[in-house]
mmCIF file of C-alpha atoms and ligand atoms in Angstrom:
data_model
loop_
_atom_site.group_PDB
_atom_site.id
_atom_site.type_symbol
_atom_site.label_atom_id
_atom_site.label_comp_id
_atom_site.label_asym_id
_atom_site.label_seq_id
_atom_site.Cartn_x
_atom_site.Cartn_y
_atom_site.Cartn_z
ATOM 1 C CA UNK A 54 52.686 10.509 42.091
ATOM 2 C CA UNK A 55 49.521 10.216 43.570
ATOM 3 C CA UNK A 56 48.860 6.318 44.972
ATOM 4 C CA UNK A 57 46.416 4.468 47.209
ATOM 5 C CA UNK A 58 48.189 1.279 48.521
ATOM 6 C CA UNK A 59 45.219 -0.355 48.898
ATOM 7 C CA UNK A 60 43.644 0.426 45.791
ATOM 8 C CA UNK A 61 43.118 -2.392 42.836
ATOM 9 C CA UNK A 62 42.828 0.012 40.509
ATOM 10 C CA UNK A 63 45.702 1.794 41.365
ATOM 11 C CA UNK A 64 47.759 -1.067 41.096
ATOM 12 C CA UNK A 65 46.499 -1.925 37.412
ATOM 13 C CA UNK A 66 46.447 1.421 36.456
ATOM 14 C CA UNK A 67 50.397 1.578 37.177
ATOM 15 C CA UNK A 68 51.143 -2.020 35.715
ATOM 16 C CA UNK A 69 51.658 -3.458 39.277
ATOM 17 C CA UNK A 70 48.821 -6.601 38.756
ATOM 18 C CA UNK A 71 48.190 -7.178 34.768
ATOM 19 C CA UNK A 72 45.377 -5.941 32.953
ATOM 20 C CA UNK A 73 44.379 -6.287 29.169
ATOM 21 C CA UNK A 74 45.577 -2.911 28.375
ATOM 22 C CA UNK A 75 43.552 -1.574 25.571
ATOM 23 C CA UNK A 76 45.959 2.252 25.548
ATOM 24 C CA UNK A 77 48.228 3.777 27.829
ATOM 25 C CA UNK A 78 50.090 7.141 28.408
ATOM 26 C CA UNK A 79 51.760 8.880 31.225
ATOM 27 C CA UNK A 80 48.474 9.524 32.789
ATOM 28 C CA UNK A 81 45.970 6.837 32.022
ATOM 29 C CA UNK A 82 45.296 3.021 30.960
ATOM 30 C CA UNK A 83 42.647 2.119 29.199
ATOM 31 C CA UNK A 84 41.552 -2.107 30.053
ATOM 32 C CA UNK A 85 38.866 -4.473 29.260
ATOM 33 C CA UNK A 86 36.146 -4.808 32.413
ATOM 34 C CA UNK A 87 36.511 -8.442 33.758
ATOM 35 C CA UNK A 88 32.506 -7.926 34.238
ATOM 36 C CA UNK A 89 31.884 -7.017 30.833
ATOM 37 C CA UNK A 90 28.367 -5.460 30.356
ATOM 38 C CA UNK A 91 28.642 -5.885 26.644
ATOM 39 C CA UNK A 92 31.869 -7.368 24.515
ATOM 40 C CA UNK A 93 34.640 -4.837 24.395
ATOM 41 C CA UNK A 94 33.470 -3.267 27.767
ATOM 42 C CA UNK A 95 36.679 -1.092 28.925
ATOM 43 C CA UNK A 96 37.170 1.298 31.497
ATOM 44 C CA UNK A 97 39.779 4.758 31.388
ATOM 45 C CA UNK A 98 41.526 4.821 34.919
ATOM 46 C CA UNK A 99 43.505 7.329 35.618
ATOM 47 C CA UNK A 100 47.218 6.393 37.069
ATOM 48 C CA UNK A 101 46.988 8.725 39.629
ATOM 49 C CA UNK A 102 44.459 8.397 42.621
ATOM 50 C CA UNK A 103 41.159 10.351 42.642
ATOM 51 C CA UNK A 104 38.344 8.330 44.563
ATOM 52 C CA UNK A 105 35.695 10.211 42.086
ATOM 53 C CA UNK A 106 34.625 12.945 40.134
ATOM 54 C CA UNK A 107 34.274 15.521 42.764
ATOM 55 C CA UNK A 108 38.001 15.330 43.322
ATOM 56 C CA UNK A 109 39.494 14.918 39.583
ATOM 57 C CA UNK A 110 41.899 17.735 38.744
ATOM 58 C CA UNK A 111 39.657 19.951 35.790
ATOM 59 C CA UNK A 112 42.925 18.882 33.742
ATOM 60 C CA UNK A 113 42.603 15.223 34.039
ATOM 61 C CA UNK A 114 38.697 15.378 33.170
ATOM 62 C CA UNK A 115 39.252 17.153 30.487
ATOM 63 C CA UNK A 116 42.250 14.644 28.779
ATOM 64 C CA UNK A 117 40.079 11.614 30.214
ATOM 65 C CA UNK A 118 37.335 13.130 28.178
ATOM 66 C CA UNK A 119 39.020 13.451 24.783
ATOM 67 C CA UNK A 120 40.621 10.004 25.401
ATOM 68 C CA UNK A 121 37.217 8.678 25.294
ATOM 69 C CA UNK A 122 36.125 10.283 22.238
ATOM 70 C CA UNK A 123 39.291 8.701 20.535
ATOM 71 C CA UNK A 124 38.514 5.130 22.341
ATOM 72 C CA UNK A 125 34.433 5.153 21.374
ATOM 73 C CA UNK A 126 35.245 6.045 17.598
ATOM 74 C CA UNK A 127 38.069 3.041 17.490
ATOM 75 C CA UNK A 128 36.275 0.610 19.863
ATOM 76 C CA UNK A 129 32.916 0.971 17.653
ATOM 77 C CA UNK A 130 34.657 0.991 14.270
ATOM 78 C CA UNK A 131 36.739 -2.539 15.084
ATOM 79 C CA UNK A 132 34.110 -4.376 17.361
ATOM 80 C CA UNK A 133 31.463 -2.924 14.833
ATOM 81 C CA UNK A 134 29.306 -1.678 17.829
ATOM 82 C CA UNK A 135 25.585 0.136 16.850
ATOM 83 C CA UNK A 136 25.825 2.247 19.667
ATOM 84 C CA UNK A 137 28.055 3.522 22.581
ATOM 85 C CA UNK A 138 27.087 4.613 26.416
ATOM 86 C CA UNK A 139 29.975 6.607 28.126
ATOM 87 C CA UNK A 140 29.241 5.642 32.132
ATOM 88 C CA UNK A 141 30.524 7.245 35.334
ATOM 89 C CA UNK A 142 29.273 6.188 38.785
ATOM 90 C CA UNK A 143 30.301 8.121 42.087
ATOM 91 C CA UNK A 144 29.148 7.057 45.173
ATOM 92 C CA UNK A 145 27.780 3.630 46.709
ATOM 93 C CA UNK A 146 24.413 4.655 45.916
ATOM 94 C CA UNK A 147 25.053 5.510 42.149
ATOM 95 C CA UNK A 148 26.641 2.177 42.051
ATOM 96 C CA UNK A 149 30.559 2.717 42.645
ATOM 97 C CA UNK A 150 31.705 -0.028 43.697
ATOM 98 C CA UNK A 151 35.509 0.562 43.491
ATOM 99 C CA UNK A 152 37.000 3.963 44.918
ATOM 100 C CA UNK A 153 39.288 4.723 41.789
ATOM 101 C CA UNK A 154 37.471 7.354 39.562
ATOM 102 C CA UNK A 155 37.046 5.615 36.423
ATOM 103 C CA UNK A 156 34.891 5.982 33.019
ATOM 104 C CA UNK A 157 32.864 3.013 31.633
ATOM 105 C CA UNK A 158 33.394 2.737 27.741
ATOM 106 C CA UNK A 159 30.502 0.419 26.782
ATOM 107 C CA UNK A 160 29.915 -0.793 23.371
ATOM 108 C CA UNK A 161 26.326 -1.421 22.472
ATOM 109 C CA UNK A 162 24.873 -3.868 19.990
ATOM 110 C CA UNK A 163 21.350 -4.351 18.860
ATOM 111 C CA UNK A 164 19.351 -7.057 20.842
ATOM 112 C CA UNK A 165 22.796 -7.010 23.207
ATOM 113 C CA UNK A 166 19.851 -7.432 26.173
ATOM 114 C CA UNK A 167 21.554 -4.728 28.079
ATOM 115 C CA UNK A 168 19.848 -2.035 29.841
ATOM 116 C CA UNK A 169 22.026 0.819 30.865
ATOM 117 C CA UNK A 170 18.929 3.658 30.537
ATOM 118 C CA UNK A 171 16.530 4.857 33.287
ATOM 119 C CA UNK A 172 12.857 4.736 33.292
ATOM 120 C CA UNK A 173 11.709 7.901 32.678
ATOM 121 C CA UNK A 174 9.426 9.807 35.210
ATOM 122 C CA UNK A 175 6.652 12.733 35.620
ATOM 123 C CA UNK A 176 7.541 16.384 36.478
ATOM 124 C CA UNK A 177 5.428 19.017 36.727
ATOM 125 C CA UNK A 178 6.546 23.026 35.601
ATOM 126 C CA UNK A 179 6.234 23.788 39.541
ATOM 127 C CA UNK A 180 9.398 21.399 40.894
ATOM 128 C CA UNK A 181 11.150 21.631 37.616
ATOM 129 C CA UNK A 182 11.251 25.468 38.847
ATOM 130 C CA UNK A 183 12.196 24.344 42.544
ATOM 131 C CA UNK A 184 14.814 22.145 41.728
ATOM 132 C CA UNK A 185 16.289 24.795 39.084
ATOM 133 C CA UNK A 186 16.332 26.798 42.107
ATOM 134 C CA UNK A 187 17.895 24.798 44.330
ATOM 135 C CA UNK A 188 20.893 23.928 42.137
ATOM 136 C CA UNK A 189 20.841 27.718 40.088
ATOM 137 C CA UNK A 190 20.718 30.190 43.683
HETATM 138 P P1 5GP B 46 31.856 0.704 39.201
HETATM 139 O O1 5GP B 46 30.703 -0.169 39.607
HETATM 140 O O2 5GP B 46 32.731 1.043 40.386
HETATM 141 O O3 5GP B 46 31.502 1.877 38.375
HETATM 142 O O4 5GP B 46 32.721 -0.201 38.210
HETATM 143 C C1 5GP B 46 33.707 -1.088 38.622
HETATM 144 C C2 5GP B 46 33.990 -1.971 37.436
HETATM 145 O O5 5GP B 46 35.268 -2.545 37.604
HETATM 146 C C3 5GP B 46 33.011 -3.120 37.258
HETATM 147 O O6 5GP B 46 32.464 -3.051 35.959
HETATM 148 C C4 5GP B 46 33.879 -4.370 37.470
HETATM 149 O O7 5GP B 46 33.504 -5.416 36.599
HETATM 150 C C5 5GP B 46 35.259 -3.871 37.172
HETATM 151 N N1 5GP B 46 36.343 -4.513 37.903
HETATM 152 C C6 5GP B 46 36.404 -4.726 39.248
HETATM 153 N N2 5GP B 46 37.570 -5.290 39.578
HETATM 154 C C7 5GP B 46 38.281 -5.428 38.427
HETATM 155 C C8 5GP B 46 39.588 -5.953 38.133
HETATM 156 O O8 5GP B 46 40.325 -6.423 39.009
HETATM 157 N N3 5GP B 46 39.987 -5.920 36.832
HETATM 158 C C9 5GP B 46 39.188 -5.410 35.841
HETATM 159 N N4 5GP B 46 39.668 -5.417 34.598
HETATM 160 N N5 5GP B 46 37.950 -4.916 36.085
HETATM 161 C C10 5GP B 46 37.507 -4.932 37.360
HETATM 162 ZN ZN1 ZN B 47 43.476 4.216 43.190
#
């Protein structure tokens, strides 16, 4: 058992403060967001504690993977959602705002006036190459 006392999401994870529980197994819950970006908006935490992605046993990504799959195609067939975004944010900077690794399961719906996409921007062939680098050697 892997806990953080002071963690919120380890506490609803494990059934210790009540959450509209969506799915749950020995290893994950699956909840509604109480910030909902869109109606239906859940969120896959894992029961154990892993602040982010970086530290996320390659076994637990890979089951937290597959139990979105099975969440999108059930959340989009009942709520009769037009779309789906899959979101992950690690870091303050990337918008993480609570230490618990966790995957956003967001229903979309046409003229739902969300906007989860970037602006795209320019590249040239040059840093496209640099940057390959930099990541690649
Ligand atoms: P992050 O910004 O860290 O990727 O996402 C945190 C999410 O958790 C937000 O969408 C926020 O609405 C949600 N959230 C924060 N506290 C609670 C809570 O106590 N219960 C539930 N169900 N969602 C929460
Ligand atoms: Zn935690």
């Amino acid at each position: 058992m892997m806990r953080d006392d002071n963690c919120i999401f380890c506490k609803i994870a494990n059934g210790e403060i009540p959450s509209k529980t969506l799915y749950e197994d020995d290893s994950f819950r699956v909840i509604l967001d109480l910030g909902p970006a869109t109606r239906g908006h859940a969120l896959i935490l894992p029961k154990d504690h892993y602040a982010n992605l970086y530290e996320l046993p390659d076994e637990v990504a890979a089951e937290a993977m597959k139990l979105a799959k099975k969440m999108a195609i059930r959340m989009k067939e009942r709520l009769g959602a037009d779309g789906f975004n899959l979101v992950q944010n690690n870091g303050e900077t990337a918008g993480q705002t609570v230490m618990h690794f966790h995957l956003h399961l967001i229903p979309r719906y046409e003229n739902d006036g969300q906007h989860i996409l970037w602006n795209p921007g320019e590249s040239t062939p040059e840093e496209l190459e640099e940057i390959k680098d930099q990541i690649t050697k």
